[in-house]
Tab-separated table of C-alpha atoms and ligand atoms in Angstrom:
chain	number	residue	atom	x	y	z
X	1	MET	CA	-21.148	-23.537	0.210
X	2	SER	CA	-20.472	-26.501	1.997
X	3	SER	CA	-20.854	-30.179	0.833
X	4	GLY	CA	-21.580	-31.034	4.387
X	5	GLU	CA	-18.909	-33.378	4.598
X	6	PRO	CA	-16.276	-32.844	7.692
X	7	GLU	CA	-13.533	-32.011	5.801
X	8	THR	CA	-15.055	-29.283	3.821
X	9	LEU	CA	-16.353	-27.879	6.951
X	10	GLN	CA	-13.040	-27.907	8.296
X	11	SER	CA	-11.174	-26.329	5.537
X	12	ASN	CA	-13.643	-23.650	4.843
X	13	GLY	CA	-12.230	-21.763	7.848
X	14	LEU	CA	-10.834	-19.288	5.806
X	15	LEU	CA	-14.099	-18.296	4.518
X	16	MET	CA	-15.607	-17.769	7.796
X	17	HIS	CA	-13.036	-15.001	8.365
X	18	VAL	CA	-13.659	-13.558	5.199
X	19	ARG	CA	-17.427	-13.510	6.117
X	20	GLU	CA	-16.569	-11.335	8.957
X	21	LEU	CA	-14.666	-8.963	7.006
X	22	VAL	CA	-16.915	-8.010	4.109
X	23	SER	CA	-20.874	-7.083	4.358
X	24	GLU	CA	-23.353	-9.957	4.134
X	25	GLN	CA	-24.314	-8.921	0.746
X	26	GLN	CA	-20.812	-9.069	-0.791
X	27	TYR	CA	-20.270	-12.003	0.902
X	28	ARG	CA	-23.131	-13.588	-0.902
X	29	THR	CA	-22.220	-11.900	-4.134
X	30	TRP	CA	-18.589	-13.046	-4.207
X	31	PHE	CA	-17.883	-15.608	-1.681
X	32	ARG	CA	-20.849	-17.867	-1.378
X	33	ALA	CA	-19.912	-20.136	-4.620
X	34	VAL	CA	-16.173	-20.301	-3.267
X	35	ARG	CA	-14.762	-23.331	-1.988
X	36	GLN	CA	-11.367	-23.650	-0.123
X	37	GLN	CA	-8.531	-25.999	-0.818
X	38	ASP	CA	-5.738	-26.524	0.915
X	39	ALA	CA	-3.119	-26.886	-1.599
X	40	GLY	CA	-0.944	-29.421	0.544
X	41	ASP	CA	2.110	-27.321	0.317
X	42	GLY	CA	1.272	-25.146	3.128
X	43	SER	CA	-0.664	-22.514	0.879
X	44	ILE	CA	-4.240	-22.302	0.035
X	45	ARG	CA	-6.439	-22.358	-2.910
X	46	LEU	CA	-9.904	-20.789	-3.283
X	47	LEU	CA	-11.827	-22.420	-6.050
X	48	VAL	CA	-13.883	-19.921	-7.840
X	49	PRO	CA	-16.885	-20.572	-9.891
X	50	ASN	CA	-15.865	-18.339	-12.995
X	51	ASP	CA	-13.421	-16.039	-14.626
X	52	PHE	CA	-15.554	-12.978	-13.616
X	53	VAL	CA	-15.496	-13.899	-9.732
X	54	MET	CA	-11.909	-14.606	-10.073
X	55	ASP	CA	-10.993	-11.281	-11.631
X	56	TRP	CA	-13.427	-9.415	-9.102
X	57	ILE	CA	-11.685	-11.301	-5.955
X	58	SER	CA	-8.502	-10.739	-6.954
X	59	ASN	CA	-9.046	-7.202	-7.863
X	60	TYR	CA	-11.104	-6.014	-5.012
X	61	PHE	CA	-10.261	-8.328	-2.091
X	62	PRO	CA	-6.742	-9.178	-1.987
X	63	ASP	CA	-6.403	-7.017	1.359
X	64	ILE	CA	-9.217	-8.857	2.937
X	65	LEU	CA	-7.812	-12.201	1.764
X	66	ALA	CA	-4.788	-11.366	3.422
X	67	GLN	CA	-6.434	-10.467	6.705
X	68	ALA	CA	-8.586	-13.375	6.726
X	69	VAL	CA	-5.481	-15.879	6.170
X	70	ARG	CA	-3.828	-14.163	9.108
X	71	ARG	CA	-6.820	-14.248	11.545
X	72	CYS	CA	-7.412	-17.682	10.501
X	73	TYR	CA	-3.773	-19.209	10.564
X	74	GLY	CA	-1.859	-16.518	12.404
X	75	ASP	CA	0.750	-16.224	9.236
X	76	ASP	CA	0.897	-14.817	5.880
X	77	ARG	CA	0.593	-18.029	3.931
X	78	LYS	CA	0.468	-17.888	0.161
X	79	ILE	CA	-3.280	-17.616	-1.236
X	80	SER	CA	-4.095	-18.422	-4.916
X	81	LEU	CA	-7.542	-18.496	-6.903
X	82	ALA	CA	-8.459	-21.140	-9.435
X	83	LEU	CA	-11.609	-22.277	-11.349
X	84	ASP	CA	-13.406	-24.645	-9.545
X	85	PRO	CA	-13.531	-27.728	-11.671
X	86	ASP	CA	-16.811	-28.869	-10.349
X	87	THR	CA	-18.777	-25.777	-11.461
X	88	PRO	CA	-20.650	-26.536	-14.540
X	89	PRO	CA	-19.432	-23.908	-17.364
X	90	ALA	CA	-21.801	-20.983	-17.482
X	91	PRO	CA	-23.526	-20.637	-20.929
X	92	LYS	CA	-21.464	-17.531	-21.610
X	93	ILE	CA	-20.501	-15.615	-24.536
X	94	GLU	CA	-17.359	-13.489	-24.368
X	95	ARG	CA	-19.191	-9.961	-24.182
X	96	GLU	CA	-21.983	-11.109	-21.772
X	97	ARG	CA	-22.462	-8.422	-19.241
X	98	PRO	CA	-21.776	-9.735	-15.757
X	99	PRO	CA	-24.577	-9.359	-12.948
X	100	MET	CA	-23.697	-6.120	-11.361
X	101	PRO	CA	-22.521	-6.219	-7.549
X	102	PRO	CA	-25.280	-5.178	-5.372
X	103	ALA	CA	-22.714	-3.194	-3.222
X	104	ALA	CA	-19.846	-1.204	-3.882
X	105	PRO	CA	-16.617	-3.081	-3.376
X	106	PRO	CA	-13.719	-1.853	-1.558
X	107	ALA	CA	-12.057	0.003	-4.376
X	108	ALA	CA	-8.491	-0.413	-4.431
X	109	PRO	CA	-6.795	3.105	-4.156
X	110	GLY	CA	-6.663	5.270	-7.016
X	111	ASP	CA	-8.830	2.901	-8.939
X	112	SER	CA	-12.441	3.760	-9.733
X	113	SER	CA	-14.375	0.487	-10.118
X	114	LEU	CA	-15.538	1.857	-13.602
X	115	ALA	CA	-11.780	1.484	-14.667
X	116	ARG	CA	-11.983	-2.339	-14.034
X	117	SER	CA	-13.368	-4.857	-16.434
X	118	SER	CA	-13.243	-8.434	-16.994
X	119	ASP	CA	-13.087	-10.714	-19.675
X	120	THR	CA	-17.153	-10.796	-19.575
X	121	SER	CA	-17.847	-7.281	-19.407
X	122	LEU	CA	-17.128	-4.135	-21.688
X	123	HIS	CA	-17.756	-0.567	-19.822
X	124	GLU	CA	-20.673	1.288	-21.613
X	125	GLU	CA	-18.864	4.269	-21.473
X	126	TYR	CA	-15.596	3.395	-23.137
X	127	THR	CA	-16.308	3.865	-26.517
X	128	PHE	CA	-14.639	6.083	-29.442
X	129	GLU	CA	-17.331	8.545	-29.011
X	130	ASN	CA	-16.433	9.338	-25.518
X	131	PHE	CA	-12.777	9.377	-26.185
X	132	VAL	CA	-11.223	12.867	-26.321
X	133	VAL	CA	-8.792	13.227	-29.131
X	134	GLY	CA	-5.756	15.444	-28.310
X	135	THR	CA	-1.854	15.644	-29.397
X	136	SER	CA	-0.981	13.036	-26.537
X	137	ASN	CA	-3.204	10.543	-28.246
X	138	ARG	CA	-4.100	11.347	-31.725
X	139	PHE	CA	-2.081	8.827	-33.146
X	140	ALA	CA	-3.214	5.808	-30.645
X	141	HIS	CA	-6.933	6.915	-31.621
X	142	ALA	CA	-6.343	6.638	-35.101
X	143	ALA	CA	-4.599	3.679	-35.129
X	144	ALA	CA	-7.246	1.935	-32.870
X	145	THR	CA	-9.989	3.046	-34.928
X	146	ALA	CA	-8.245	1.593	-38.002
X	147	VAL	CA	-8.112	-1.532	-36.155
X	148	ALA	CA	-11.846	-1.717	-35.399
X	149	GLU	CA	-12.739	-0.832	-39.140
X	150	ALA	CA	-10.720	-3.449	-40.474
X	151	PRO	CA	-9.829	-6.092	-37.983
X	152	GLY	CA	-6.517	-8.070	-39.085
X	153	LYS	CA	-6.170	-5.898	-42.140
X	154	SER	CA	-4.482	-2.586	-40.941
X	155	TYR	CA	-2.129	-2.824	-37.715
X	156	ASN	CA	-1.463	-6.257	-36.638
X	157	PRO	CA	-0.698	-6.886	-33.894
X	158	PHE	CA	-1.665	-3.416	-32.390
X	159	PHE	CA	0.490	-2.686	-29.480
X	160	LEU	CA	-0.610	0.157	-27.230
X	161	HIS	CA	1.734	1.297	-24.310
X	162	GLY	CA	1.715	4.113	-21.697
X	163	SER	CA	1.436	4.617	-18.269
X	164	VAL	CA	-1.351	4.127	-15.877
X	165	GLY	CA	-4.838	6.107	-16.562
X	166	LEU	CA	-3.915	7.411	-20.040
X	167	GLY	CA	-6.764	5.575	-21.908
X	168	LYS	CA	-5.345	2.318	-22.663
X	169	THR	CA	-8.193	0.110	-21.516
X	170	HIS	CA	-10.788	2.533	-22.889
X	171	LEU	CA	-9.167	2.260	-26.646
X	172	LEU	CA	-9.028	-1.565	-26.552
X	173	GLN	CA	-12.565	-1.732	-25.446
X	174	ALA	CA	-13.546	1.175	-27.934
X	175	ILE	CA	-12.243	-1.247	-30.669
X	176	CYS	CA	-14.860	-3.922	-29.181
X	177	HIS	CA	-17.616	-1.525	-29.139
X	178	GLN	CA	-17.129	-0.593	-32.665
X	179	ILE	CA	-16.902	-3.928	-34.015
X	180	LEU	CA	-19.864	-5.185	-32.364
X	181	ALA	CA	-21.840	-2.252	-33.102
X	182	LYS	CA	-21.378	-3.531	-36.876
X	183	ASP	CA	-21.862	-7.073	-35.996
X	184	ARG	CA	-23.477	-8.281	-32.774
X	185	ARG	CA	-22.159	-11.753	-33.104
X	186	ALA	CA	-18.581	-10.932	-34.131
X	187	ASN	CA	-16.127	-13.460	-32.335
X	188	ILE	CA	-14.101	-11.036	-30.208
X	189	LEU	CA	-12.330	-11.663	-26.793
X	190	TYR	CA	-11.299	-8.999	-24.739
X	191	LEU	CA	-9.469	-9.722	-21.372
X	192	SER	CA	-6.953	-8.974	-19.107
X	193	CYS	CA	-3.593	-10.321	-19.228
X	194	GLU	CA	-4.135	-11.727	-15.865
X	195	SER	CA	-7.434	-13.674	-16.641
X	196	PHE	CA	-5.746	-15.048	-19.491
X	197	THR	CA	-2.868	-16.324	-17.083
X	198	ASN	CA	-5.495	-17.723	-14.588
X	199	HIS	CA	-7.269	-19.241	-17.100
X	200	PHE	CA	-4.289	-21.034	-18.454
X	201	ILE	CA	-2.925	-22.283	-15.044
X	202	ALA	CA	-6.546	-23.537	-14.200
X	203	SER	CA	-6.652	-25.444	-17.416
X	204	LEU	CA	-3.341	-27.047	-16.760
X	205	GLU	CA	-4.462	-28.207	-13.375
X	206	ASN	CA	-7.502	-29.423	-14.834
X	207	ASN	CA	-5.894	-31.264	-17.420
X	208	ASP	CA	-8.126	-29.164	-20.091
X	209	LEU	CA	-5.596	-27.588	-22.096
X	210	PRO	CA	-7.421	-28.413	-25.409
X	211	ALA	CA	-10.663	-26.405	-24.292
X	212	PHE	CA	-8.379	-23.539	-23.228
X	213	ARG	CA	-6.846	-23.356	-26.660
X	214	GLN	CA	-10.240	-23.997	-28.431
X	215	LYS	CA	-11.382	-20.867	-26.686
X	216	TYR	CA	-8.508	-18.595	-27.381
X	217	ARG	CA	-7.469	-19.695	-30.780
X	218	LYS	CA	-10.638	-19.626	-32.512
X	219	VAL	CA	-11.500	-15.901	-31.933
X	220	ASP	CA	-11.451	-13.522	-34.908
X	221	VAL	CA	-10.057	-10.453	-32.410
X	222	LEU	CA	-8.185	-10.952	-29.492
X	223	LEU	CA	-7.576	-8.003	-26.986
X	224	VAL	CA	-5.134	-8.691	-24.313
X	225	ASP	CA	-5.250	-5.640	-21.736
X	226	ASP	CA	-2.005	-5.243	-19.283
X	227	ILE	CA	0.038	-7.695	-21.107
X	228	HIS	CA	3.402	-6.575	-19.178
X	229	LEU	CA	1.702	-8.743	-16.432
X	230	LEU	CA	3.267	-11.504	-18.474
X	231	ALA	CA	6.659	-10.744	-16.819
X	232	ASN	CA	8.180	-13.782	-15.470
X	233	LYS	CA	5.588	-16.177	-16.152
X	234	GLU	CA	7.334	-18.308	-18.539
X	235	ARG	CA	4.756	-20.950	-19.191
X	236	THR	CA	2.152	-18.571	-19.812
X	237	GLN	CA	4.408	-16.454	-22.229
X	238	GLU	CA	4.858	-19.717	-24.042
X	239	GLU	CA	1.129	-20.531	-24.495
X	240	PHE	CA	0.500	-16.993	-25.349
X	241	PHE	CA	3.064	-17.041	-28.053
X	242	HIS	CA	1.311	-20.296	-29.801
X	243	THR	CA	-1.957	-18.213	-29.279
X	244	PHE	CA	-0.695	-15.380	-30.552
X	245	ASN	CA	0.608	-17.215	-33.814
X	246	THR	CA	-2.246	-19.228	-34.336
X	247	ILE	CA	-4.151	-16.080	-34.527
X	248	TYR	CA	-2.065	-14.120	-36.487
X	249	ASN	CA	-1.171	-16.713	-38.779
X	250	LEU	CA	-5.040	-17.136	-39.605
X	251	GLY	CA	-4.922	-13.053	-40.586
X	252	ARG	CA	-7.109	-12.349	-37.528
X	253	GLN	CA	-6.439	-9.300	-35.083
X	254	ILE	CA	-4.451	-9.005	-32.150
X	255	ALA	CA	-4.577	-5.797	-29.991
X	256	ILE	CA	-2.478	-5.465	-26.767
X	257	SER	CA	-2.077	-3.088	-24.296
X	258	SER	CA	1.204	-2.773	-21.875
X	259	ASP	CA	2.498	0.016	-19.418
X	260	ALA	CA	5.861	-0.132	-21.384
X	261	PRO	CA	7.063	-0.693	-24.993
X	262	PRO	CA	7.786	-4.453	-25.874
X	263	LYS	CA	11.538	-4.440	-25.208
X	264	ASP	CA	11.068	-2.688	-21.742
X	265	ILE	CA	8.701	-5.520	-20.182
X	266	PRO	CA	11.146	-7.470	-18.036
X	267	THR	CA	11.713	-11.040	-18.651
X	268	LEU	CA	9.424	-10.967	-21.664
X	269	GLN	CA	11.033	-13.567	-24.047
X	270	GLU	CA	12.797	-12.427	-27.068
X	271	ARG	CA	10.696	-13.990	-29.576
X	272	LEU	CA	7.407	-12.541	-27.873
X	273	VAL	CA	9.139	-8.951	-28.174
X	274	SER	CA	9.821	-9.552	-31.801
X	275	ARG	CA	6.123	-10.693	-32.790
X	276	PHE	CA	4.767	-7.694	-30.478
X	277	LYS	CA	6.891	-5.192	-32.746
X	278	MET	CA	5.837	-7.034	-36.104
X	279	GLY	CA	2.746	-4.688	-36.267
X	280	LEU	CA	2.336	-1.141	-35.102
X	281	VAL	CA	3.686	-0.181	-31.623
X	282	VAL	CA	2.184	3.327	-30.373
X	283	GLU	CA	2.637	5.295	-27.295
X	284	ILE	CA	-0.245	7.163	-25.611
X	285	ALA	CA	1.439	10.145	-23.657
X	286	PRO	CA	-0.138	12.141	-20.925
X	287	PRO	CA	-2.555	14.517	-22.195
X	288	ASP	CA	-1.753	18.552	-22.720
X	289	PHE	CA	-3.544	21.126	-21.145
X	290	GLU	CA	-6.333	21.715	-23.712
X	291	THR	CA	-7.025	17.889	-24.145
X	292	ARG	CA	-7.497	17.741	-20.099
X	293	VAL	CA	-9.760	20.648	-20.298
X	294	ASN	CA	-11.841	18.693	-22.719
X	295	ILE	CA	-11.642	15.612	-21.094
X	296	LEU	CA	-13.093	17.098	-17.761
X	297	LYS	CA	-15.944	18.929	-19.831
X	298	ARG	CA	-16.641	15.497	-21.554
X	299	LYS	CA	-16.682	13.548	-18.387
X	300	ALA	CA	-18.882	16.253	-16.654
X	301	ARG	CA	-21.296	16.181	-19.558
X	302	LEU	CA	-21.600	12.357	-19.828
X	303	ARG	CA	-22.767	12.811	-16.071
X	304	GLY	CA	-25.334	15.397	-16.746
X	305	HIS	CA	-23.568	18.704	-15.817
X	306	THR	CA	-21.513	21.648	-17.215
X	307	LEU	CA	-18.333	22.769	-16.040
X	308	PRO	CA	-17.620	26.526	-16.128
X	309	ASP	CA	-14.316	27.379	-18.038
X	310	ASP	CA	-12.660	28.558	-14.842
X	311	VAL	CA	-13.700	25.275	-12.911
X	312	SER	CA	-12.286	23.009	-15.761
X	313	HIS	CA	-9.146	24.928	-16.169
X	314	TYR	CA	-8.573	24.748	-12.313
X	315	LEU	CA	-8.917	21.261	-12.349
X	316	ALA	CA	-6.611	20.714	-15.397
X	317	GLU	CA	-3.781	22.732	-13.833
X	318	HIS	CA	-3.900	20.923	-10.922
X	319	ILE	CA	-4.068	17.630	-12.131
X	320	SER	CA	-1.916	16.821	-14.919
X	321	THR	CA	-0.677	13.259	-15.545
X	322	ASN	CA	-3.366	10.663	-14.974
X	323	ILE	CA	-7.020	10.911	-16.783
X	324	ARG	CA	-8.422	8.573	-14.020
X	325	GLU	CA	-7.578	11.285	-11.671
X	326	LEU	CA	-9.286	13.878	-13.538
X	327	GLU	CA	-12.286	11.820	-13.914
X	328	GLY	CA	-12.465	11.497	-10.173
X	329	SER	CA	-11.923	14.846	-9.485
X	330	VAL	CA	-14.978	15.758	-11.707
X	331	VAL	CA	-16.797	13.116	-9.688
X	332	ARG	CA	-16.168	14.494	-6.510
X	333	LEU	CA	-16.790	17.940	-7.269
X	334	ILE	CA	-20.188	16.895	-8.570
X	335	GLY	CA	-21.046	14.876	-5.532
X	336	TYR	CA	-20.138	17.621	-3.519
X	337	ALA	CA	-22.110	20.317	-5.170
X	338	ALA	CA	-24.979	17.790	-4.661
X	339	LEU	CA	-24.202	17.154	-1.118
X	340	GLU	CA	-24.066	21.172	-0.468
X	341	ASN	CA	-27.071	21.787	-2.868
X	342	GLN	CA	-25.028	24.427	-4.813
X	343	PRO	CA	-24.055	24.877	-8.342
X	344	ILE	CA	-20.474	23.817	-9.504
X	345	SER	CA	-18.018	26.843	-9.178
X	346	LEU	CA	-14.695	27.428	-8.580
X	347	ASP	CA	-14.878	27.921	-5.281
X	348	LEU	CA	-16.638	24.707	-4.709
X	349	ALA	CA	-13.946	23.192	-6.738
X	350	ARG	CA	-11.267	24.519	-4.805
X	351	VAL	CA	-12.884	23.275	-1.406
X	352	ALA	CA	-13.744	20.122	-2.942
X	353	LEU	CA	-10.398	19.445	-4.163
X	354	SER	CA	-8.309	21.074	-1.567
X	355	ASP	CA	-7.651	17.373	-0.173
X	356	ALA	CA	-6.945	16.190	-3.355
X	357	THR	CA	-4.420	18.783	-4.469
X	358	ALA	CA	-2.806	18.902	-1.297
X	359	ALA	CA	-2.172	14.965	-2.162
X	360	ARG	CA	-1.171	15.507	-5.464
X	361	ALA	CA	1.574	18.484	-4.352
X	362	THR	CA	3.243	15.207	-2.936
X	363	ALA	CA	2.641	12.865	-5.627
X	364	VAL	CA	5.101	10.258	-5.724
X	365	THR	CA	6.139	8.233	-8.849
X	366	ILE	CA	7.418	5.119	-8.798
X	367	HIS	CA	10.352	6.360	-10.385
X	368	ASP	CA	11.084	8.487	-7.376
X	369	ILE	CA	10.564	5.337	-5.055
X	370	VAL	CA	12.957	3.268	-7.160
X	371	SER	CA	15.487	6.274	-7.573
X	372	ALA	CA	15.712	6.685	-3.740
X	373	VAL	CA	15.788	3.075	-2.931
X	374	THR	CA	18.362	2.035	-5.217
X	375	ARG	CA	20.906	4.956	-4.272
X	376	TYR	CA	20.385	3.660	-0.651
X	377	PHE	CA	20.799	0.524	-0.914
X	378	ASN	CA	23.102	0.414	-3.959
X	379	VAL	CA	21.046	-2.035	-5.839
X	380	LYS	CA	20.131	-1.554	-9.637
X	381	LEU	CA	16.538	-1.341	-10.776
X	382	SER	CA	17.182	-4.566	-13.094
X	383	ASP	CA	17.889	-6.272	-10.021
X	384	LEU	CA	14.694	-5.267	-8.449
X	385	GLN	CA	12.963	-6.357	-11.317
X	386	SER	CA	14.682	-9.548	-11.553
X	387	LYS	CA	13.939	-13.293	-10.113
X	388	ARG	CA	16.431	-12.817	-7.174
X	389	ARG	CA	15.373	-13.363	-4.024
X	390	THR	CA	18.484	-12.961	-2.009
X	391	GLN	CA	17.903	-10.707	1.030
X	392	SER	CA	20.414	-8.079	-0.635
X	393	ILE	CA	17.670	-7.453	-3.325
X	394	ALA	CA	14.471	-8.904	-1.879
X	395	PHE	CA	14.546	-6.325	0.937
X	396	PRO	CA	15.111	-3.321	-0.942
X	397	ARG	CA	12.252	-4.755	-3.436
X	398	GLN	CA	9.828	-5.019	-0.427
X	399	VAL	CA	10.855	-1.614	0.757
X	400	CYS	CA	10.057	-0.229	-2.871
X	401	MET	CA	6.335	-1.881	-2.639
X	402	TYR	CA	5.549	-0.571	1.050
X	403	VAL	CA	6.738	2.823	-0.211
X	404	ALA	CA	4.911	2.544	-3.308
X	405	ARG	CA	1.563	1.569	-1.423
X	406	GLN	CA	1.952	4.008	1.096
X	407	ASN	CA	2.794	6.972	-1.289
X	408	THR	CA	1.105	6.378	-4.871
X	409	ASN	CA	-2.285	5.368	-5.882
X	410	LEU	CA	-1.019	2.421	-8.108
X	411	SER	CA	-2.879	-0.837	-7.588
X	412	LEU	CA	-1.438	-3.989	-6.255
X	413	GLU	CA	-1.325	-5.265	-9.607
X	414	GLU	CA	0.487	-2.055	-10.844
X	415	ILE	CA	3.251	-2.296	-8.299
X	416	GLY	CA	3.723	-6.098	-8.622
X	417	GLY	CA	3.797	-5.694	-12.560
X	418	TYR	CA	6.526	-2.921	-12.078
X	419	PHE	CA	8.978	-5.179	-9.887
X	420	GLY	CA	9.061	-8.332	-12.654
X	421	GLY	CA	5.704	-9.101	-13.118
X	422	ARG	CA	4.983	-10.213	-9.556
X	423	ASP	CA	1.693	-10.998	-8.106
X	424	HIS	CA	-0.754	-8.871	-5.816
X	425	THR	CA	-0.160	-11.473	-2.987
X	426	THR	CA	3.781	-10.605	-3.200
X	427	VAL	CA	3.078	-6.994	-2.655
X	428	ILE	CA	0.497	-7.730	0.259
X	429	TYR	CA	3.177	-9.617	1.683
X	430	ALA	CA	5.940	-7.271	1.442
X	431	THR	CA	3.951	-4.343	2.694
X	432	GLU	CA	2.851	-6.176	5.431
X	433	LYS	CA	6.203	-7.443	6.236
X	434	ILE	CA	7.617	-3.726	6.210
X	435	LYS	CA	4.651	-2.434	8.472
X	436	ARG	CA	5.615	-5.133	11.076
X	437	MET	CA	9.299	-4.118	10.772
X	438	ILE	CA	8.448	-0.454	11.524
X	439	ASP	CA	6.635	-1.284	14.445
X	440	GLU	CA	9.091	-3.774	15.789
X	441	ASP	CA	12.462	-1.965	14.795
X	442	PRO	CA	13.158	1.809	15.557
X	443	HIS	CA	16.238	1.994	13.747
X	444	GLN	CA	14.709	0.427	10.599
X	445	ALA	CA	11.606	2.504	10.930
X	446	GLU	CA	13.646	5.717	10.735
X	447	ILE	CA	15.557	4.456	7.532
X	448	ILE	CA	12.024	3.933	5.936
X	449	ARG	CA	10.773	7.361	7.105
X	450	ARG	CA	13.848	8.972	5.646
X	451	LEU	CA	13.397	7.133	2.482
X	452	GLU	CA	9.732	8.486	2.281
X	453	LYS	CA	10.749	11.798	2.907
X	454	THR	CA	13.502	11.842	0.349
X	455	VAL	CA	10.753	10.314	-1.880
X	456	ARG	CA	8.068	12.884	-1.433
X	457	GLY	CA	10.923	15.413	-2.346
D	501	ADP	P1	-5.191	2.826	-18.672
D	501	ADP	O1	-6.022	1.630	-19.039
D	501	ADP	O2	-4.296	3.251	-19.658
D	501	ADP	O3	-4.658	2.805	-17.411
D	501	ADP	P2	-7.967	3.701	-18.883
D	501	ADP	O4	-8.209	3.223	-20.190
D	501	ADP	O5	-8.225	3.043	-17.684
D	501	ADP	O6	-6.467	3.911	-18.424
D	501	ADP	O7	-8.504	5.152	-18.507
D	501	ADP	C1	-8.460	5.622	-17.153
D	501	ADP	C2	-10.022	6.530	-17.146
D	501	ADP	O8	-9.759	7.671	-17.910
D	501	ADP	C3	-11.185	5.889	-17.803
D	501	ADP	O9	-12.285	6.272	-17.125
D	501	ADP	C4	-11.120	6.486	-19.169
D	501	ADP	O10	-12.212	6.627	-19.874
D	501	ADP	C5	-10.572	7.821	-19.127
D	501	ADP	N1	-9.682	8.212	-20.127
D	501	ADP	C6	-8.628	8.056	-20.849
D	501	ADP	N2	-8.117	8.729	-21.799
D	501	ADP	C7	-9.464	9.382	-22.249
D	501	ADP	C8	-9.627	10.154	-23.457
D	501	ADP	N3	-8.912	10.589	-24.083
D	501	ADP	N4	-11.134	10.821	-23.256
D	501	ADP	C9	-11.804	10.425	-22.340
D	501	ADP	N5	-11.486	9.691	-21.238
D	501	ADP	C10	-10.347	9.123	-20.861
D	502	MG	MG1	-6.051	-0.425	-18.061
């Protein structure tokens, strides 16, 4: 970890705090090869050995890092991750499976670790076979199948949008699986928009742009998940535009997912919007009751269980918008049955899910939050999603982020993405700031309490 030079030892202080906050196993798996670099502008940069570790740390350890920074420096200075230029490139092919982490990482709320993937791993379960088709996703499924059957020839680009947990990642990865099933050596690259951005920034910093371009522009199929995270990243947008053009002009396939249609992604350059609209734009909608029942049954079967009808109906009635939650309920129910050593039954489902349904009864959406906050502070959503940082805008934005963290299952990235493509550290910072304010200022605390009350309806 340390090169032994005094400077390195001293500047690894942050990692020592990280070590105290995670298990030894997690530390060894994720942080051992990480080096700290003081970026000079008062912020901290962590150099990570590869994209996979970068993804993993930024997805699962942002809170730990923020805590470590506070312990180490007593403030909330900014922290960023970059690829370590001194790490020899791993001999990897894009679809190589990463080593599985030995210990479960601290899961972000609402996010099963299953729902995460990096550019180096595809989730085995995310195949067309395991995708339950219903009215809400029939068209998206058919289009994705067509793309997988004839990449570059049917719908190009393929742009899939819909809200969180409705199967966008699943479908993009199903395309990959299908193409790989036909040709194991197919030159495809699936990655999150975040990985693309991080890799791009690292290549700028390392003066390695040609290699970056070589990597992305030579692929036959490029699939980029969560492209809405390009919001507010001008240089990355610019680079992606050229990547897109190169691939597209070669007649190769591009598939993209987003939480919003192209024109609704804040600050997305017009020329990218029009590129994205050139092919097929498909929305994936929340599943109807029958589809939810079928998904529940399928998820249980994948885990070797059969759900009685009354149980699947009960769950499908109570969980209506997010398939990730449906899946979570099945997993919990199976776990609960095993723990109690009882067969899966409606009674058990009721007991096992009473907490979850109580939480759902008060489930809050980001729209509820925005609507309450914009009314209270008399600002517009477009302001909150803009780059403006004046206090009159920044403060309500931070309040939104805080309330979203406290009242929804959205991940840091999802919340940051919604408010103008801000990154997870901004959300952590906002949340911590509002928390402190609540502790210190009873008047403000009361305002937040009332807002939360309104939001919870
Ligand atoms: P998104 O990327 O849209 O947020 P995901 O693709 O991660 O959503 O889906 C969330 C979870 O729901 C995944 O575990 C996925 O397998 C499951 N899922 C979504 N849609 C379906 C479907 N139609 N059939 C089976 N599972 C689904
Ligand atoms: Mg996704």
